[in-house]
PDB file of C-alpha atoms in Angstrom:
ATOM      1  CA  UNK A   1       6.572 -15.687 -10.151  1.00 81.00           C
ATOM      2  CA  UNK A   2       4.608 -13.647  -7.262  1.00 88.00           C
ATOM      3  CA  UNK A   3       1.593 -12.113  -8.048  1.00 93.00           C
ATOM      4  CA  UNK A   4       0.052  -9.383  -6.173  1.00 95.00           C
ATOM      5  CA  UNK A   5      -3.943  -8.852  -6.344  1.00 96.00           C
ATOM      6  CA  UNK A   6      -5.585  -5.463  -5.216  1.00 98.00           C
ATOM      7  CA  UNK A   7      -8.666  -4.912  -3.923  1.00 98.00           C
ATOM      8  CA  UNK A   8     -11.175  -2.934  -2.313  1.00 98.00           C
ATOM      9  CA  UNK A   9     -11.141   0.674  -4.267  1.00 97.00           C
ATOM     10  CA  UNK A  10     -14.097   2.801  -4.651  1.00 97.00           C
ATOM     11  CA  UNK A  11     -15.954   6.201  -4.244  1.00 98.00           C
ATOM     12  CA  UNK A  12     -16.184   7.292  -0.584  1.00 98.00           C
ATOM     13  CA  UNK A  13     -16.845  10.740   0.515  1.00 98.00           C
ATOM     14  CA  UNK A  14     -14.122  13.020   2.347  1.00 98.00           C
ATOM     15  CA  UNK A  15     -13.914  11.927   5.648  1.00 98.00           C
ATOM     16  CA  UNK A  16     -15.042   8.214   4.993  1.00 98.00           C
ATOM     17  CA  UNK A  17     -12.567   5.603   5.296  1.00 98.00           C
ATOM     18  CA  UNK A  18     -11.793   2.531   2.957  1.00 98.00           C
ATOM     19  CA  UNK A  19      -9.745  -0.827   3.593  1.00 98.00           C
ATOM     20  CA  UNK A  20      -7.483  -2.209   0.871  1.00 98.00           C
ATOM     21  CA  UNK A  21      -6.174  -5.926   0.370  1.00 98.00           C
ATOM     22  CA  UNK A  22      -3.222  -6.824  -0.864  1.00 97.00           C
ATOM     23  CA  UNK A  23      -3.496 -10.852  -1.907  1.00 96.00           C
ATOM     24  CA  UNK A  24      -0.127 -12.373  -2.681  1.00 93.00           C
ATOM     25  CA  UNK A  25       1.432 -15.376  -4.357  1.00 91.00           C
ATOM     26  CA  UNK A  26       3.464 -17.117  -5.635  1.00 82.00           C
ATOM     27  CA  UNK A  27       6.466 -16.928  -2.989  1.00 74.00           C
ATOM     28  CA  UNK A  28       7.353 -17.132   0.993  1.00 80.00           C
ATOM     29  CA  UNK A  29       4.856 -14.305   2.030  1.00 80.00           C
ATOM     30  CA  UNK A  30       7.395 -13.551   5.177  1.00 80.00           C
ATOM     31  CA  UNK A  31      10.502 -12.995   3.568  1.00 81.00           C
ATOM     32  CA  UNK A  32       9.443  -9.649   1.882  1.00 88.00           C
ATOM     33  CA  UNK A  33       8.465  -6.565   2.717  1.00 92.00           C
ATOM     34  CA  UNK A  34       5.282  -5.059   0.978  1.00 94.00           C
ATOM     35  CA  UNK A  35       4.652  -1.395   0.456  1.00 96.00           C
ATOM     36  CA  UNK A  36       1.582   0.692  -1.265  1.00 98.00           C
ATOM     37  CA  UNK A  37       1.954   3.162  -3.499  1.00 98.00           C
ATOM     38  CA  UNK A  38      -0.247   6.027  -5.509  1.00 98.00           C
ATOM     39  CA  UNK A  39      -0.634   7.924  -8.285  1.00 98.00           C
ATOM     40  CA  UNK A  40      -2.764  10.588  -9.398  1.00 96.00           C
ATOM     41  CA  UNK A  41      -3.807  11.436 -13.128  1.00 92.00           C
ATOM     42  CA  UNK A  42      -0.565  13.323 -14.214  1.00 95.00           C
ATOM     43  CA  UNK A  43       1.726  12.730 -10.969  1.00 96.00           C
ATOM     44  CA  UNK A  44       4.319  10.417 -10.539  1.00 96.00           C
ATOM     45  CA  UNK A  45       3.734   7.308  -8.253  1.00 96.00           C
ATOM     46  CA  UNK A  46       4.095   8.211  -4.873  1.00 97.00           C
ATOM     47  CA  UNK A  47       5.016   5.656  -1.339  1.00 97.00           C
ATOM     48  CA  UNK A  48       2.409   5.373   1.088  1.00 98.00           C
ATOM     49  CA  UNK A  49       3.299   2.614   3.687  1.00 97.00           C
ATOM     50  CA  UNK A  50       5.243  -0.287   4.093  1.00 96.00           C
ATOM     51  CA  UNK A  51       5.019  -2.987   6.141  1.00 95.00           C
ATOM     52  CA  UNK A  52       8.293  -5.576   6.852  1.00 91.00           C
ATOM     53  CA  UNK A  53       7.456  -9.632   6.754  1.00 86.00           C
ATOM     54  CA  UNK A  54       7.144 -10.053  10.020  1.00 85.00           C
ATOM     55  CA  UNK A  55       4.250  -7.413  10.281  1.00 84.00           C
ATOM     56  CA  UNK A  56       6.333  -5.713  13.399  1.00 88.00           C
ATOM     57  CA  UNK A  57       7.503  -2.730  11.403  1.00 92.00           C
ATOM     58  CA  UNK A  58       5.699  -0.669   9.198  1.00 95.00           C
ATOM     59  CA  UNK A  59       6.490   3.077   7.893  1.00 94.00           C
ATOM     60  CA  UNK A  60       4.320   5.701   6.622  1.00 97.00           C
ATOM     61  CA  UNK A  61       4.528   8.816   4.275  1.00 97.00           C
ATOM     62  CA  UNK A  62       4.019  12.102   6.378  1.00 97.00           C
ATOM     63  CA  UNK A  63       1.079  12.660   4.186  1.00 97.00           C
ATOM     64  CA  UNK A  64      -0.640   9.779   5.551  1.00 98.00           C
ATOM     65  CA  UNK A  65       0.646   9.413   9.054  1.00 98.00           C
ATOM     66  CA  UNK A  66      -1.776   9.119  11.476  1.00 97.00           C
ATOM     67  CA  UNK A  67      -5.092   8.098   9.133  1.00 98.00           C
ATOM     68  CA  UNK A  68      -3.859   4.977   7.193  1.00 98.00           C
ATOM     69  CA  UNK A  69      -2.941   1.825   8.958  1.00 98.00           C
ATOM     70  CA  UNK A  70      -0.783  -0.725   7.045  1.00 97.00           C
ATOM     71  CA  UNK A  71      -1.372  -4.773   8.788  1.00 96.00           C
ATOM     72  CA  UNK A  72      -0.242  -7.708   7.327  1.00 93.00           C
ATOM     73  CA  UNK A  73      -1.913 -11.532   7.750  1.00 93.00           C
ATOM     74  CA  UNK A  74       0.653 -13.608   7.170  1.00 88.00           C
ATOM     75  CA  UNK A  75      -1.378 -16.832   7.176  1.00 90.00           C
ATOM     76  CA  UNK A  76      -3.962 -15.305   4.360  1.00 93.00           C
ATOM     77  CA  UNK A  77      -0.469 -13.974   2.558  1.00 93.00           C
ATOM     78  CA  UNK A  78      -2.573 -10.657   2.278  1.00 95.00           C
ATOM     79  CA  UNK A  79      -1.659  -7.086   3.394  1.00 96.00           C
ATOM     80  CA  UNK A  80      -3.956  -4.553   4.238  1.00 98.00           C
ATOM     81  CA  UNK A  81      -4.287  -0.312   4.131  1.00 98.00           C
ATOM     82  CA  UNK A  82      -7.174   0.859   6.326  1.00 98.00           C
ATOM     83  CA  UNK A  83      -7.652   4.361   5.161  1.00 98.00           C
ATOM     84  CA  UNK A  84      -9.226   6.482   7.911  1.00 98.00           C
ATOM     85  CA  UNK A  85     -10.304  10.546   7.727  1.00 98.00           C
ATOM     86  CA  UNK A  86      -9.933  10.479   3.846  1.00 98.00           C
ATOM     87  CA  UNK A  87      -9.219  13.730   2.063  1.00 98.00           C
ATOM     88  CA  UNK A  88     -10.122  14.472  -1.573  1.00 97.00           C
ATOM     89  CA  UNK A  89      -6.062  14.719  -2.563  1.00 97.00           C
ATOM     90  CA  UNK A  90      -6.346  10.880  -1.758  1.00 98.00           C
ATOM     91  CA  UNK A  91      -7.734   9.839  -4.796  1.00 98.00           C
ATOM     92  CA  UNK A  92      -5.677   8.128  -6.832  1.00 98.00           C
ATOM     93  CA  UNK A  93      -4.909   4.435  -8.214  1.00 98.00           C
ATOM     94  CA  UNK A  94      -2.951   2.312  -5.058  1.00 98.00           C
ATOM     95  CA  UNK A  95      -1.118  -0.458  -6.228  1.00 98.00           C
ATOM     96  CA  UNK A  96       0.993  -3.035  -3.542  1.00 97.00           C
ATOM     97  CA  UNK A  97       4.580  -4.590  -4.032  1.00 96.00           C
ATOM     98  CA  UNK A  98       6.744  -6.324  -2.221  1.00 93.00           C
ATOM     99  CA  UNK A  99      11.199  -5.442  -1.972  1.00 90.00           C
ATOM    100  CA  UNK A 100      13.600  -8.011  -1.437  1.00 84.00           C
ATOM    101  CA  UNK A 101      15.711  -4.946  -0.229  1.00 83.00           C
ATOM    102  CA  UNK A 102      14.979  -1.937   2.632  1.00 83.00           C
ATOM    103  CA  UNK A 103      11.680  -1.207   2.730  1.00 79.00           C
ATOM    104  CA  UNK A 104      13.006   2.779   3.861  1.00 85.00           C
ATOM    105  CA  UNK A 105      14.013   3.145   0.269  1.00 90.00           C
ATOM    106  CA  UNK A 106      10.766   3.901  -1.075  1.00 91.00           C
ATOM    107  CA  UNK A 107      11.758   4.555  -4.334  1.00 93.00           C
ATOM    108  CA  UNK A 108       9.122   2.495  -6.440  1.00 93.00           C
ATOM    109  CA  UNK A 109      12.488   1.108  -8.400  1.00 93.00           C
ATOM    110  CA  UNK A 110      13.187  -0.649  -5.413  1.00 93.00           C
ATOM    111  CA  UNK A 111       9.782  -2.448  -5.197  1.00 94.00           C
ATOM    112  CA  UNK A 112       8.222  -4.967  -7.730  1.00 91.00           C
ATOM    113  CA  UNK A 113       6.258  -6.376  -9.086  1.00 91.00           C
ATOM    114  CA  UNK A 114       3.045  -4.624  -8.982  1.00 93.00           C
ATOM    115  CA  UNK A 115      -0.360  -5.783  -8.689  1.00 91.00           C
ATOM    116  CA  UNK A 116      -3.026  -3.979 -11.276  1.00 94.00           C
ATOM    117  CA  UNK A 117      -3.891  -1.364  -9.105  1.00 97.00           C
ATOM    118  CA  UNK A 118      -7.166  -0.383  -7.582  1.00 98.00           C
ATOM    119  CA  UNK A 119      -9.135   3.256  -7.812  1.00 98.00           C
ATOM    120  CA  UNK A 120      -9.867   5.193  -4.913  1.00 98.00           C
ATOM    121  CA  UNK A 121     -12.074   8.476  -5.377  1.00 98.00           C
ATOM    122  CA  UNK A 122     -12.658  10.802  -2.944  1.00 98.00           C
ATOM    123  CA  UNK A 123     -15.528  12.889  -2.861  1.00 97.00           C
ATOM    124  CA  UNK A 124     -16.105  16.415  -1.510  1.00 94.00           C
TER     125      UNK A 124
END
Protein backbone atom coordinates (compact mmCIF):
# COMPACT_ATOMS: atom_id res chain seq x y z
CA UNK A 1 0.00 0.00 0.00
CA UNK A 2 1.84 3.48 -0.92
CA UNK A 3 1.82 6.06 1.41
CA UNK A 4 2.38 9.59 0.67
CA UNK A 5 3.77 12.04 3.56
CA UNK A 6 3.49 15.94 3.21
CA UNK A 7 5.50 18.35 4.49
CA UNK A 8 6.71 21.70 4.81
CA UNK A 9 3.36 24.04 5.17
CA UNK A 10 3.27 27.18 7.05
CA UNK A 11 2.57 31.00 7.32
CA UNK A 12 4.69 33.04 4.88
CA UNK A 13 3.92 36.48 3.82
CA UNK A 14 2.77 37.43 0.11
CA UNK A 15 5.62 37.37 -1.89
CA UNK A 16 7.66 34.77 0.24
CA UNK A 17 8.16 31.47 -1.12
CA UNK A 18 7.80 27.92 0.55
CA UNK A 19 9.14 24.33 -0.53
CA UNK A 20 6.93 21.28 -0.10
CA UNK A 21 7.98 17.46 0.17
CA UNK A 22 6.26 14.85 -0.97
CA UNK A 23 7.80 11.45 0.87
CA UNK A 24 6.55 8.26 -0.72
CA UNK A 25 6.27 4.55 -0.05
CA UNK A 26 5.39 1.73 -0.29
CA UNK A 27 5.82 1.08 -4.22
CA UNK A 28 8.36 1.58 -7.37
CA UNK A 29 8.71 5.45 -6.91
CA UNK A 30 9.40 5.64 -10.96
CA UNK A 31 6.55 4.02 -12.32
CA UNK A 32 4.03 6.80 -11.27
CA UNK A 33 3.40 10.03 -11.84
CA UNK A 34 2.79 12.40 -8.77
CA UNK A 35 0.73 15.54 -8.86
CA UNK A 36 -0.24 18.32 -6.02
CA UNK A 37 -3.33 19.49 -5.46
CA UNK A 38 -5.31 22.38 -3.25
CA UNK A 39 -8.13 23.32 -1.65
CA UNK A 40 -9.40 26.26 -0.03
CA UNK A 41 -12.05 26.43 2.92
CA UNK A 42 -15.29 25.97 0.81
CA UNK A 43 -13.70 25.22 -2.80
CA UNK A 44 -13.31 22.14 -4.41
CA UNK A 45 -9.75 20.58 -4.70
CA UNK A 46 -7.99 22.07 -7.35
CA UNK A 47 -4.51 20.54 -9.67
CA UNK A 48 -1.45 22.34 -9.27
CA UNK A 49 1.48 20.39 -10.92
CA UNK A 50 2.46 17.16 -11.89
CA UNK A 51 5.47 15.67 -12.39
CA UNK A 52 5.90 12.09 -14.61
CA UNK A 53 8.39 9.22 -12.96
CA UNK A 54 11.08 9.96 -14.73
CA UNK A 55 11.15 13.67 -13.43
CA UNK A 56 11.52 14.84 -17.35
CA UNK A 57 7.96 16.08 -17.64
CA UNK A 58 6.09 18.06 -15.41
CA UNK A 59 2.79 20.30 -16.05
CA UNK A 60 1.45 23.19 -14.29
CA UNK A 61 -1.99 24.93 -13.68
CA UNK A 62 -2.03 28.44 -15.46
CA UNK A 63 -2.57 29.79 -12.04
CA UNK A 64 0.73 28.74 -10.97
CA UNK A 65 2.84 28.77 -14.07
CA UNK A 66 5.81 30.47 -13.79
CA UNK A 67 6.19 30.70 -9.63
CA UNK A 68 5.93 26.99 -8.53
CA UNK A 69 8.47 24.47 -9.57
CA UNK A 70 7.51 20.76 -9.30
CA UNK A 71 11.20 18.29 -9.01
CA UNK A 72 11.23 14.92 -8.19
CA UNK A 73 14.34 12.81 -6.32
CA UNK A 74 13.89 9.64 -7.32
CA UNK A 75 16.54 8.09 -5.06
CA UNK A 76 14.88 9.87 -1.74
CA UNK A 77 11.30 8.62 -3.45
CA UNK A 78 10.26 12.31 -2.54
CA UNK A 79 8.73 15.04 -4.78
CA UNK A 80 9.00 18.51 -4.26
CA UNK A 81 6.79 22.08 -4.98
CA UNK A 82 9.02 25.14 -4.57
CA UNK A 83 6.52 27.88 -4.31
CA UNK A 84 8.05 31.19 -5.45
CA UNK A 85 6.22 34.98 -5.52
CA UNK A 86 3.32 33.63 -3.29
CA UNK A 87 -0.02 35.38 -3.44
CA UNK A 88 -2.60 35.42 -0.63
CA UNK A 89 -5.27 33.24 -3.01
CA UNK A 90 -2.50 30.51 -2.39
CA UNK A 91 -3.48 29.53 0.82
CA UNK A 92 -4.94 26.51 1.04
CA UNK A 93 -4.28 22.74 2.26
CA UNK A 94 -1.77 20.90 -0.68
CA UNK A 95 -1.94 17.39 -0.59
CA UNK A 96 0.41 14.97 -3.23
CA UNK A 97 -0.72 11.72 -5.15
CA UNK A 98 0.53 9.72 -7.47
CA UNK A 99 -1.77 8.19 -11.09
CA UNK A 100 -1.09 5.03 -12.56
CA UNK A 101 -2.83 6.75 -15.61
CA UNK A 102 -2.08 10.37 -17.64
CA UNK A 103 -0.92 12.70 -15.48
CA UNK A 104 -2.85 15.55 -18.13
CA UNK A 105 -6.06 14.31 -16.65
CA UNK A 106 -5.97 16.22 -13.60
CA UNK A 107 -9.09 15.31 -12.39
CA UNK A 108 -8.29 14.41 -8.62
CA UNK A 109 -10.46 11.00 -9.48
CA UNK A 110 -7.70 10.06 -11.48
CA UNK A 111 -5.04 10.43 -8.71
CA UNK A 112 -4.79 8.49 -5.34
CA UNK A 113 -4.11 7.98 -2.70
CA UNK A 114 -3.53 11.09 -0.85
CA UNK A 115 -1.17 12.00 1.72
CA UNK A 116 -2.78 14.10 4.88
CA UNK A 117 -2.25 17.28 3.49
CA UNK A 118 -0.22 20.19 4.66
CA UNK A 119 -1.46 24.09 5.36
CA UNK A 120 -0.10 26.85 3.57
CA UNK A 121 -1.21 30.51 4.68
CA UNK A 122 -0.46 33.38 2.98
CA UNK A 123 -0.24 36.57 4.51
CA UNK A 124 -0.91 40.10 3.21
Amino acid sequence: QVQLVESGGGLVQAGGSLRLSCAVSGRTFTNYAIGWFRQAPGKEREFVAAIRGSGLSTYYADSVKGRFTISRDNAKTTVYLQMNSLKVEDTAVYSCAVTSGSYYDTRPANFGPWGQGTQVTVSS
